[in-house]
């Protein structure tokens, strides 16, 4: 009983938004064990992406014909692939590609989607109707299918891949931003701000955006996890980042032809993807619980 | 009934939107489809002009759209550049395989996830709960194609229990069909099972905390009655939404899973069509999968209206 009462107070405290929210994020995330594990895994991923290529023992494209499909040993810590390329170096370099594609596309998608959602929710009317119908249509495509189709017509290169993943993630941000904006706009302090003559821009920046921020940050983390999965899937199908660039999806695709003799070639990149996505998922979950318990049920808006 | 009419109307709107996106999709190709199709070696202007005429590319965009759209309503999606057969025929010949795989994956995930979610919620923080949540979390983060490869590694390569891939029609050899279905269905269903289990658990926990559950217990109703009559039906409402959204994920997932297991459905057709630059097929498949997805959503929304009486009078 005590536990539930406490939880109730917590959720109410978190629910009344306020300027101290950023501070609360830091304080609460420190308490949340799940979020912490996620933060550590995500942090490791970032370190690997930034420092990995510097510390990688070999050139990721360096072929060693004498050492093909070698078991993990002291020279090649994670073994080598069918061309004798060092798997550790390839996984480290691959983390940079994954993170680059994921962060770039989800950031742009977030910016565009949030702006559209804010505008739609704030101004309403025809603008709202038009924007949200377009989002409904984009939402009607399975994410990986839309990304595949876009890459197929635009051509497979890094820029088009990022563009495709950006487009598929705009609708989730727009929907969430619009929903939160509608709630905020109905509050009396918005009327108060209007009555003292605040401009629309000022109201949006000062009052709406800070209150929409929390769910957006959570959604950013979760979308990042799935964007990395989408990139890996496309690269696995041969339609993402093109060889010889080392990507986790591409490594898995190469490795699957050798599972009978060298299973580790497929295990290594798979583990890398799994821990990255797991870390971001846990971080997203942890932040969601810390920032706004009312969002807990909102688990379905993802794909992979 | 008004809710049903409203849902149907918005579905039609989205379907038209999908058709518009599919129309513009192949017109996004840098240059045009004919340049791409002919390649560098056969640079024959006469053939190019003929092909443009076949695709209707020499007319204005609005005229092209009207023609394309009227053809679409007559279920005419053009012909595959690779096989020369109508796109609609190609899609129809592969649809049953994808339907079989999707339904099997859906059944597996629901049969595992809903009981697991209920047990997890009713024995909160027990060993069973923690184990189920951990497995779900891992299931959520596993890339489907990697899970597929791992299953092949263990079940086909190491233990030689199941064939690594392929397809056998149900009518020819049912046992073989099911053997070949098992791994792709498991792979495809795993991610969905994870999400559904988590949703069932949190929805059950929320429903168990409601006043009417306390009232039901207070009036002496047996625990099983409380769980199934009062809690489960309410908890299933949000679960139904998530399941609906997840069916979209399944349809997306079939693309990769069918590819890994050489399952001849719509998913492998998409990948093949893209690799062979068979754009009428790409366009038709994208539209078919999106239509299918939207119709599933409509069904889910209607189920939702049935489950939640408050929505009927909205």
XYZ file of C-alpha atoms in Angstrom:
618
model
C 0.000 0.000 0.000
C 2.772 2.386 0.987
C 4.584 1.610 -2.203
C 1.592 2.467 -4.322
C 0.912 5.693 -2.448
C 4.487 6.754 -2.976
C 4.298 5.895 -6.645
C 1.163 7.995 -6.917
C 2.845 11.007 -5.379
C 5.795 10.511 -7.662
C 3.681 10.420 -10.756
C 1.798 13.536 -9.729
C 5.016 15.322 -9.012
C 6.331 14.374 -12.417
C 3.091 15.198 -14.143
C 2.912 18.850 -13.137
C 5.332 20.259 -15.596
C 7.639 23.060 -14.707
C 10.914 24.778 -15.334
C 12.726 22.373 -13.007
C 12.120 19.498 -15.392
C 15.667 19.378 -16.747
C 16.975 19.124 -13.225
C 14.463 16.425 -12.406
C 15.590 14.439 -15.463
C 19.131 14.294 -14.148
C 18.075 13.506 -10.596
C 15.533 10.855 -11.493
C 17.641 9.115 -14.116
C 20.322 8.665 -11.510
C 17.853 6.779 -9.349
C 16.490 4.607 -12.117
C 18.568 1.451 -12.460
C 17.080 0.445 -15.800
C 17.747 3.857 -17.285
C 21.263 3.748 -15.914
C 22.079 0.443 -17.613
C 20.679 1.920 -20.816
C 22.735 5.077 -20.410
C 25.910 3.036 -19.894
C 25.266 0.872 -22.972
C 24.412 3.925 -25.084
C 27.494 5.711 -23.758
C 29.686 2.738 -24.725
C 28.191 2.864 -28.194
C 29.069 6.563 -28.499
C 32.603 5.946 -27.244
C 32.993 3.105 -29.753
C 31.767 5.326 -32.575
C 34.043 8.230 -31.656
C 37.182 6.490 -30.428
C 36.752 3.069 -32.023
C 38.246 3.863 -35.417
C 41.278 5.387 -33.632
C 41.994 2.339 -31.508
C 40.988 -0.322 -34.048
C 43.972 -2.664 -34.462
C 43.580 -3.114 -38.236
C 42.285 -1.338 -41.311
C 38.607 -2.433 -41.487
C 38.978 -3.071 -45.229
C 42.430 -4.654 -44.865
C 42.376 -8.126 -46.432
C 44.593 -10.843 -44.956
C 44.326 -13.774 -47.398
C 46.359 -16.074 -45.165
C 44.050 -15.512 -42.184
C 40.595 -16.100 -43.598
C 37.815 -17.128 -41.175
C 40.219 -17.351 -38.251
C 38.797 -18.109 -34.804
C 39.174 -15.341 -32.226
C 42.830 -15.352 -31.052
C 45.400 -12.931 -29.618
C 46.040 -11.223 -32.967
C 42.450 -11.027 -34.095
C 40.508 -10.619 -30.852
C 37.135 -11.329 -32.471
C 38.402 -13.433 -35.379
C 38.329 -12.639 -39.104
C 35.771 -12.860 -41.903
C 35.854 -14.669 -45.243
C 38.394 -12.188 -46.670
C 40.571 -12.248 -43.577
C 39.391 -8.814 -42.392
C 39.627 -8.185 -38.655
C 36.110 -8.345 -37.169
C 36.905 -6.156 -34.148
C 38.094 -3.336 -36.398
C 35.058 -3.740 -38.631
C 32.618 -3.701 -35.710
C 34.263 -0.571 -34.285
C 34.143 1.233 -37.630
C 30.606 -0.042 -38.189
C 29.453 1.614 -34.972
C 30.380 4.974 -36.460
C 28.313 4.321 -39.597
C 25.307 3.165 -37.549
C 25.447 6.114 -35.205
C 26.056 8.614 -37.995
C 23.074 7.423 -40.026
C 20.846 7.053 -36.964
C 21.630 10.354 -35.244
C 21.573 12.432 -38.431
C 18.307 11.071 -39.747
C 16.451 11.019 -36.428
C 17.653 14.554 -35.575
C 16.430 15.985 -38.866
C 13.207 13.983 -38.600
C 12.759 15.302 -35.053
C 13.305 18.913 -36.081
C 10.958 18.728 -39.069
C 8.354 16.608 -37.298
C 8.275 18.723 -34.139
C 7.944 21.955 -36.133
C 5.104 20.480 -38.161
C 3.384 19.071 -35.083
C 3.744 22.336 -33.144
C 2.361 24.368 -36.037
C -0.504 21.931 -36.619
C -1.441 21.786 -32.948
C -1.021 25.511 -32.314
C -2.790 26.954 -35.341
C -5.298 24.141 -35.930
C -7.748 24.488 -38.794
C -6.799 23.743 -42.383
C -3.079 23.598 -41.613
C -3.659 20.956 -38.950
C -5.920 18.967 -41.248
C -3.482 19.074 -44.165
C -0.363 18.245 -42.145
C -1.942 15.423 -40.203
C -3.542 13.788 -43.265
C -0.108 13.684 -44.918
C 1.291 12.150 -41.724
C -1.539 9.583 -41.695
C -0.607 8.507 -45.204
C 3.102 8.217 -44.377
C 2.140 6.309 -41.251
C 0.178 3.859 -43.382
C 3.373 2.326 -44.762
C 5.333 -0.203 -42.761
C 8.498 1.764 -41.916
C 10.991 -0.619 -43.427
C 8.944 -0.882 -46.628
C 8.808 2.891 -47.095
C 12.527 3.231 -46.379
C 13.296 0.422 -48.845
C 11.096 1.912 -51.539
C 12.641 5.371 -51.126
C 16.184 4.005 -51.265
C 15.210 1.915 -54.281
C 14.087 4.918 -56.305
C 16.621 7.445 -55.028
C 19.604 5.123 -55.325
C 21.711 3.492 -52.647
C 24.167 5.924 -51.160
C 24.705 7.292 -47.684
C 22.861 10.561 -48.286
C 19.789 8.891 -49.758
C 19.766 6.339 -46.957
C 19.747 9.138 -44.380
C 17.036 10.968 -46.343
C 14.859 7.838 -46.499
C 15.170 7.111 -42.775
C 14.476 10.790 -42.024
C 11.237 10.720 -44.003
C 9.921 7.583 -42.309
C 10.473 9.006 -38.808
C 8.896 12.451 -39.331
C 5.317 11.263 -38.637
C 5.995 9.867 -35.146
C 7.521 13.170 -34.041
C 4.764 15.228 -35.660
C 2.029 13.200 -33.977
C 3.558 13.405 -30.536
C 4.363 17.118 -30.806
C 0.846 17.865 -32.029
C -0.787 15.842 -29.270
C 1.220 17.527 -26.507
C 0.691 20.956 -28.070
C -3.082 20.500 -28.083
C -2.992 19.767 -24.352
C -0.824 22.800 -23.580
C -2.767 25.217 -25.780
C -5.917 24.512 -23.763
C -4.205 25.661 -20.545
C -5.192 29.008 -19.045
C -1.620 30.295 -18.873
C -1.585 30.397 -22.671
C -4.631 32.674 -22.581
C -2.852 34.739 -19.958
C 0.241 35.066 -22.137
C -1.929 36.074 -25.096
C -3.799 38.660 -23.078
C -0.550 40.419 -22.126
C 0.274 40.602 -25.808
C 2.842 37.829 -26.257
C 3.434 36.926 -29.902
C 2.714 33.430 -31.255
C 6.428 32.792 -31.637
C 7.095 33.773 -28.049
C 4.249 31.624 -26.733
C 5.470 28.626 -28.713
C 9.077 29.015 -27.642
C 8.449 29.981 -24.012
C 5.405 27.962 -23.057
C 4.616 25.227 -25.558
C 8.038 23.840 -26.459
C 9.273 23.267 -22.886
C 6.164 21.222 -22.143
C 6.375 19.220 -25.336
C 10.071 18.535 -24.784
C 9.889 15.538 -22.460
C 7.953 13.138 -24.695
C 10.029 14.276 -27.681
C 13.304 13.410 -25.938
C 11.949 9.974 -25.069
C 10.714 9.439 -28.609
C 14.071 10.559 -29.983
C 15.879 7.835 -28.045
C 13.440 5.113 -29.066
C 13.385 6.218 -32.714
C 17.178 6.227 -32.711
C 17.161 2.587 -31.604
C 14.824 1.634 -34.416
C 16.537 3.812 -37.017
C 19.734 1.877 -36.297
C 17.762 -1.341 -36.805
C 16.331 -0.062 -40.088
C 19.798 0.921 -41.322
C 21.110 -2.516 -40.361
C 18.178 -4.212 -42.117
C 18.689 -2.241 -45.318
C 22.435 -2.884 -45.282
C 21.715 -6.570 -44.630
C 19.525 -6.645 -47.740
C 22.315 -4.967 -49.712
C 20.315 -1.746 -50.089
C 21.895 0.380 -47.371
C 25.447 1.609 -47.032
C 27.389 -0.119 -49.792
C 30.462 -2.327 -49.362
C 33.367 -2.080 -48.708
C 32.198 0.330 -45.971
C 31.926 -1.748 -42.792
C 28.325 -1.870 -41.552
C 26.816 -4.228 -39.019
C 24.021 -5.245 -41.373
C 26.450 -5.828 -44.232
C 28.738 -7.911 -41.984
C 25.781 -10.098 -40.992
C 24.858 -10.537 -44.613
C 28.420 -11.681 -45.453
C 28.568 -13.892 -42.380
C 25.328 -15.770 -43.039
C 26.960 -17.717 -45.884
C 29.528 -19.143 -43.484
C 27.433 -20.098 -40.474
C 28.300 -23.769 -40.822
C 32.050 -23.274 -40.537
C 32.456 -19.858 -38.853
C 29.438 -18.872 -36.792
C 31.235 -16.038 -34.971
C 31.308 -13.957 -38.174
C 27.526 -13.578 -37.802
C 27.485 -13.495 -34.006
C 29.795 -10.503 -33.537
C 27.894 -7.851 -35.546
C 24.561 -9.243 -34.299
C 25.627 -8.742 -30.686
C 26.766 -5.218 -31.502
C 23.346 -4.351 -32.939
C 21.516 -6.028 -30.082
C 23.397 -4.244 -27.300
C 23.086 -0.873 -29.011
C 19.347 -1.203 -29.542
C 18.869 -2.667 -26.065
C 20.811 0.216 -24.508
C 18.794 2.870 -26.312
C 15.532 1.099 -25.498
C 16.418 0.906 -21.805
C 17.506 4.539 -21.777
C 14.259 5.547 -23.463
C 12.226 3.493 -20.986
C 14.128 4.939 -18.046
C 13.655 8.503 -19.232
C 9.990 7.909 -19.953
C 9.401 6.635 -16.446
C 11.405 9.491 -14.981
C 9.810 12.254 -17.033
C 6.214 11.261 -17.397
C 4.659 8.041 -16.146
C 1.532 8.730 -18.186
C 3.474 7.848 -21.316
C 4.182 4.324 -20.138
C 1.491 2.691 -22.232
C 2.807 4.254 -25.416
C 4.921 1.330 -26.562
C 3.601 0.474 -29.956
C 4.764 3.383 -32.065
C 7.973 1.790 -33.126
C 9.184 -0.569 -35.709
C 12.204 -2.532 -36.728
C -22.451 3.216 -36.229
C -21.258 6.783 -36.706
C -17.869 5.722 -35.422
C -17.771 2.940 -38.023
C -18.698 5.348 -40.833
C -16.076 7.849 -39.714
C -13.394 5.163 -39.579
C -14.292 3.866 -43.028
C -14.224 7.381 -44.507
C -10.789 8.161 -43.095
C -9.545 4.775 -44.324
C -10.648 5.585 -47.889
C -8.833 8.918 -47.612
C -5.627 7.200 -46.509
C -5.926 4.623 -49.313
C -6.157 7.417 -51.882
C -3.140 9.031 -50.219
C -1.182 5.790 -50.519
C -2.046 5.618 -54.220
C -0.749 9.185 -54.675
C 2.502 8.363 -52.864
C 2.942 5.204 -54.965
C 2.307 7.206 -58.156
C 4.967 9.774 -57.317
C 7.341 7.177 -55.919
C 8.565 5.912 -59.275
C 8.593 9.449 -60.625
C 11.192 10.366 -57.995
C 13.788 8.325 -59.847
C 16.556 10.636 -61.035
C 16.135 10.940 -64.806
C 13.215 8.652 -65.499
C 12.383 4.993 -65.356
C 13.213 4.489 -69.046
C 16.745 5.915 -68.732
C 17.307 3.658 -65.779
C 15.804 0.621 -67.444
C 17.793 0.870 -70.637
C 21.146 1.358 -69.052
C 24.179 2.659 -70.886
C 24.814 -0.044 -73.455
C 21.545 0.100 -75.391
C 21.228 3.800 -76.061
C 18.520 3.580 -78.696
C 16.281 6.686 -78.881
C 13.532 4.851 -80.770
C 13.236 2.130 -78.174
C 13.355 4.777 -75.437
C 10.519 6.719 -77.061
C 8.497 3.522 -77.418
C 9.038 2.642 -73.764
C 8.033 6.160 -72.690
C 4.863 5.715 -74.707
C 4.177 2.377 -72.993
C 4.643 4.003 -69.569
C 2.667 7.064 -70.680
C 5.557 9.307 -69.693
C 5.224 11.693 -72.659
C 1.928 13.089 -71.352
C 1.482 15.708 -68.630
C 1.597 14.674 -65.000
C -2.122 15.215 -64.184
C -3.122 13.211 -67.278
C -0.709 10.445 -66.253
C -2.184 10.400 -62.791
C -5.794 10.194 -63.964
C -4.940 7.352 -66.350
C -2.943 5.529 -63.722
C -5.653 5.983 -61.119
C -8.499 4.741 -63.348
C -6.360 1.713 -64.206
C -5.761 1.176 -60.495
C -9.490 1.132 -59.788
C -9.818 -1.586 -62.429
C -7.059 -3.454 -60.491
C -4.622 -2.907 -63.360
C -1.134 -2.184 -62.015
C 0.753 -2.701 -65.260
C 3.129 -5.511 -66.081
C 6.280 -6.730 -64.394
C 9.321 -5.724 -66.453
C 11.047 -8.951 -65.485
C 8.403 -11.616 -66.124
C 6.028 -9.688 -68.384
C 3.093 -10.937 -66.334
C 0.543 -8.497 -64.845
C 1.708 -7.119 -61.506
C -1.652 -8.020 -59.976
C -1.157 -11.675 -60.957
C 2.346 -11.697 -59.482
C 1.084 -10.210 -56.217
C -1.856 -12.612 -56.043
C 0.437 -15.618 -56.525
C 2.640 -14.570 -53.600
C 0.033 -13.200 -51.224
C -1.043 -16.576 -49.716
C 2.513 -17.356 -48.585
C 2.873 -13.989 -46.847
C -0.573 -14.361 -45.292
C 0.328 -17.829 -43.980
C 3.597 -16.575 -42.499
C 2.022 -13.469 -40.966
C -0.888 -15.353 -39.432
C 1.431 -18.011 -38.003
C 3.693 -15.338 -36.510
C 0.685 -13.465 -35.127
C -0.716 -16.641 -33.531
C 2.611 -17.620 -32.001
C 3.165 -14.159 -30.556
C -0.336 -13.810 -29.104
C -0.343 -17.337 -27.662
C 2.940 -16.645 -25.906
C 2.619 -12.963 -25.061
C -0.854 -12.631 -23.566
C -0.587 -15.520 -21.047
C 2.966 -14.404 -20.201
C 1.764 -10.827 -19.677
C -1.077 -11.946 -17.423
C 1.172 -14.175 -15.301
C 3.796 -11.457 -15.162
C 1.277 -8.872 -13.938
C -0.458 -11.102 -11.389
C 2.848 -12.311 -9.916
C 4.537 -8.968 -10.048
C 8.267 -8.972 -9.189
C 8.368 -12.749 -8.849
C 11.107 -14.750 -10.580
C 8.670 -15.586 -13.396
C 7.877 -11.900 -13.879
C 11.510 -10.841 -13.955
C 12.447 -13.645 -16.347
C 9.566 -12.834 -18.688
C 10.457 -9.156 -18.690
C 14.112 -9.864 -19.393
C 13.284 -12.182 -22.289
C 10.854 -9.581 -23.655
C 13.473 -6.853 -23.451
C 15.982 -8.965 -25.351
C 13.320 -9.929 -27.884
C 12.621 -6.247 -28.414
C 16.237 -5.492 -29.266
C 17.094 -8.494 -31.447
C 17.245 -7.631 -35.116
C 14.812 -10.072 -36.772
C 17.286 -11.108 -39.432
C 19.878 -11.946 -36.812
C 17.429 -14.010 -34.795
C 16.673 -15.861 -38.038
C 20.349 -16.569 -38.620
C 20.793 -17.734 -35.004
C 17.839 -20.116 -35.330
C 19.270 -21.546 -38.539
C 22.618 -21.946 -36.765
C 21.115 -23.849 -33.854
C 18.136 -25.716 -35.299
C 19.391 -26.444 -38.812
C 23.184 -26.496 -38.663
C 23.917 -27.769 -35.161
C 20.957 -30.063 -34.453
C 19.626 -30.663 -37.981
C 16.045 -30.463 -36.712
C 14.546 -28.185 -39.345
C 15.345 -27.315 -42.962
C 17.155 -23.935 -43.198
C 14.774 -22.412 -45.734
C 12.506 -22.824 -48.719
C 8.823 -23.429 -49.280
C 6.471 -26.320 -49.981
C 2.795 -25.720 -50.777
C 0.442 -26.844 -48.028
C -1.626 -28.818 -50.536
C 1.360 -30.878 -51.663
C 2.982 -31.740 -48.340
C 1.472 -30.303 -45.160
C 4.168 -31.637 -42.795
C 6.975 -30.248 -44.904
C 5.072 -26.945 -45.180
C 4.861 -26.666 -41.401
C 8.509 -27.639 -40.928
C 9.538 -24.871 -43.295
C 7.090 -22.435 -41.687
C 8.278 -22.961 -38.099
C 11.509 -20.950 -38.070
C 10.372 -17.936 -40.121
C 7.143 -17.704 -38.098
C 9.062 -17.878 -34.815
C 11.547 -15.267 -36.023
C 8.835 -12.917 -37.214
C 6.647 -13.415 -34.139
C 9.374 -12.875 -31.537
C 9.577 -9.087 -31.680
C 5.837 -8.738 -31.640
C 5.536 -11.176 -28.746
C 7.956 -9.028 -26.743
C 6.008 -5.814 -27.267
C 2.612 -7.447 -26.749
C 3.794 -9.084 -23.530
C 5.032 -5.771 -22.141
C 1.795 -4.048 -23.100
C -0.385 -6.823 -21.637
C 1.574 -6.672 -18.409
C 1.306 -2.899 -17.960
C -2.362 -2.826 -19.021
C -3.183 -5.656 -16.584
C -1.354 -3.871 -13.776
C -3.259 -0.694 -14.490
C -6.607 -2.503 -14.674
C -5.849 -4.398 -11.443
C -5.406 -1.054 -9.668
C -8.890 0.191 -10.614
C -11.700 0.711 -8.112
C -14.059 -1.724 -9.832
C -11.547 -4.526 -9.308
C -11.446 -3.744 -5.594
C -15.236 -3.671 -5.565
C -15.420 -7.018 -7.357
C -13.020 -8.508 -4.816
C -14.904 -6.898 -1.933
C -18.175 -8.429 -3.001
C -16.475 -11.822 -2.747
C -15.992 -12.694 -6.392
C -13.528 -15.524 -6.975
C -10.090 -14.325 -8.086
C -10.416 -16.016 -11.479
C -13.651 -14.120 -12.090
C -12.029 -10.851 -11.098
C -9.132 -11.513 -13.435
C -11.014 -12.626 -16.505
C -14.379 -10.847 -16.354
C -13.296 -7.510 -14.951
C -9.616 -7.039 -15.562
C -8.716 -8.835 -18.761
C -11.403 -7.372 -20.989
C -10.426 -3.835 -20.023
C -6.735 -4.579 -20.243
C -7.182 -5.957 -23.758
C -8.291 -2.578 -25.152
C -4.820 -0.997 -25.239
C -3.358 -4.393 -26.151
C -5.601 -4.483 -29.248
C -4.194 -1.140 -30.395
C -0.633 -2.278 -29.949
C -1.369 -5.549 -31.752
C -2.795 -3.551 -34.647
C 0.286 -1.387 -34.879
C 2.445 -4.489 -34.567
C 0.776 -6.165 -37.527
C 2.321 -3.367 -39.562
C 5.644 -4.273 -38.054
C 5.016 -7.894 -39.031
C 4.336 -6.875 -42.627
C 7.557 -4.865 -42.652
C 9.346 -7.744 -40.933
C 8.230 -10.257 -43.575
C 10.501 -8.466 -46.042
C 13.635 -9.368 -44.117
C 12.446 -12.705 -42.706
C 11.265 -14.051 -46.057
C 14.613 -13.037 -47.529
C 16.571 -14.893 -44.824
C 14.514 -18.084 -45.173
C 13.935 -17.896 -48.963
C 10.186 -17.839 -48.329
C 8.516 -16.925 -51.646
C 6.082 -14.245 -50.456
C 5.560 -10.527 -51.006
C 8.673 -9.685 -48.978
C 11.154 -11.553 -51.184
C 9.224 -10.149 -54.146
C 9.926 -6.589 -52.901
C 13.635 -7.258 -52.486
C 13.864 -9.005 -55.877
C 11.907 -6.256 -57.617
C 14.241 -3.616 -56.167
C 17.382 -5.551 -57.097
C 16.106 -6.103 -60.667
C 14.837 -2.503 -60.908
C 11.407 -3.840 -61.776
C 9.656 -0.577 -60.881
C 6.063 -1.470 -61.775
C 6.452 -4.412 -59.367
C 7.997 -2.193 -56.664
C 5.138 0.257 -57.017
C 2.473 -2.451 -56.970
C 4.003 -4.278 -54.001
C 4.454 -1.119 -51.939
C 0.843 -0.250 -52.561
C -0.424 -3.765 -51.885
C 1.437 -4.027 -48.561
C 0.322 -0.556 -47.472
C -3.310 -1.290 -48.419
C -3.149 -4.522 -46.463
C -1.653 -2.672 -43.498
C -4.380 -0.009 -43.536
C -7.149 -2.585 -43.781
C -5.711 -4.426 -40.776
C -5.776 -1.133 -38.894
C -9.398 -0.602 -39.848
C -10.271 -4.044 -38.481
C -8.363 -3.298 -35.266
C -10.155 0.029 -34.863
C -13.499 -1.698 -35.335
C -12.565 -4.309 -32.726
C -11.609 -1.414 -30.492
C -15.057 0.123 -30.901
C -16.551 -3.253 -30.001
C -14.375 -3.674 -26.905
C -14.817 -0.144 -25.602
C -18.517 0.844 -25.481
C -17.596 4.465 -24.747
C -16.329 4.854 -28.318
C -19.598 3.741 -29.895
C -21.320 7.006 -29.071
C -18.371 9.238 -29.713
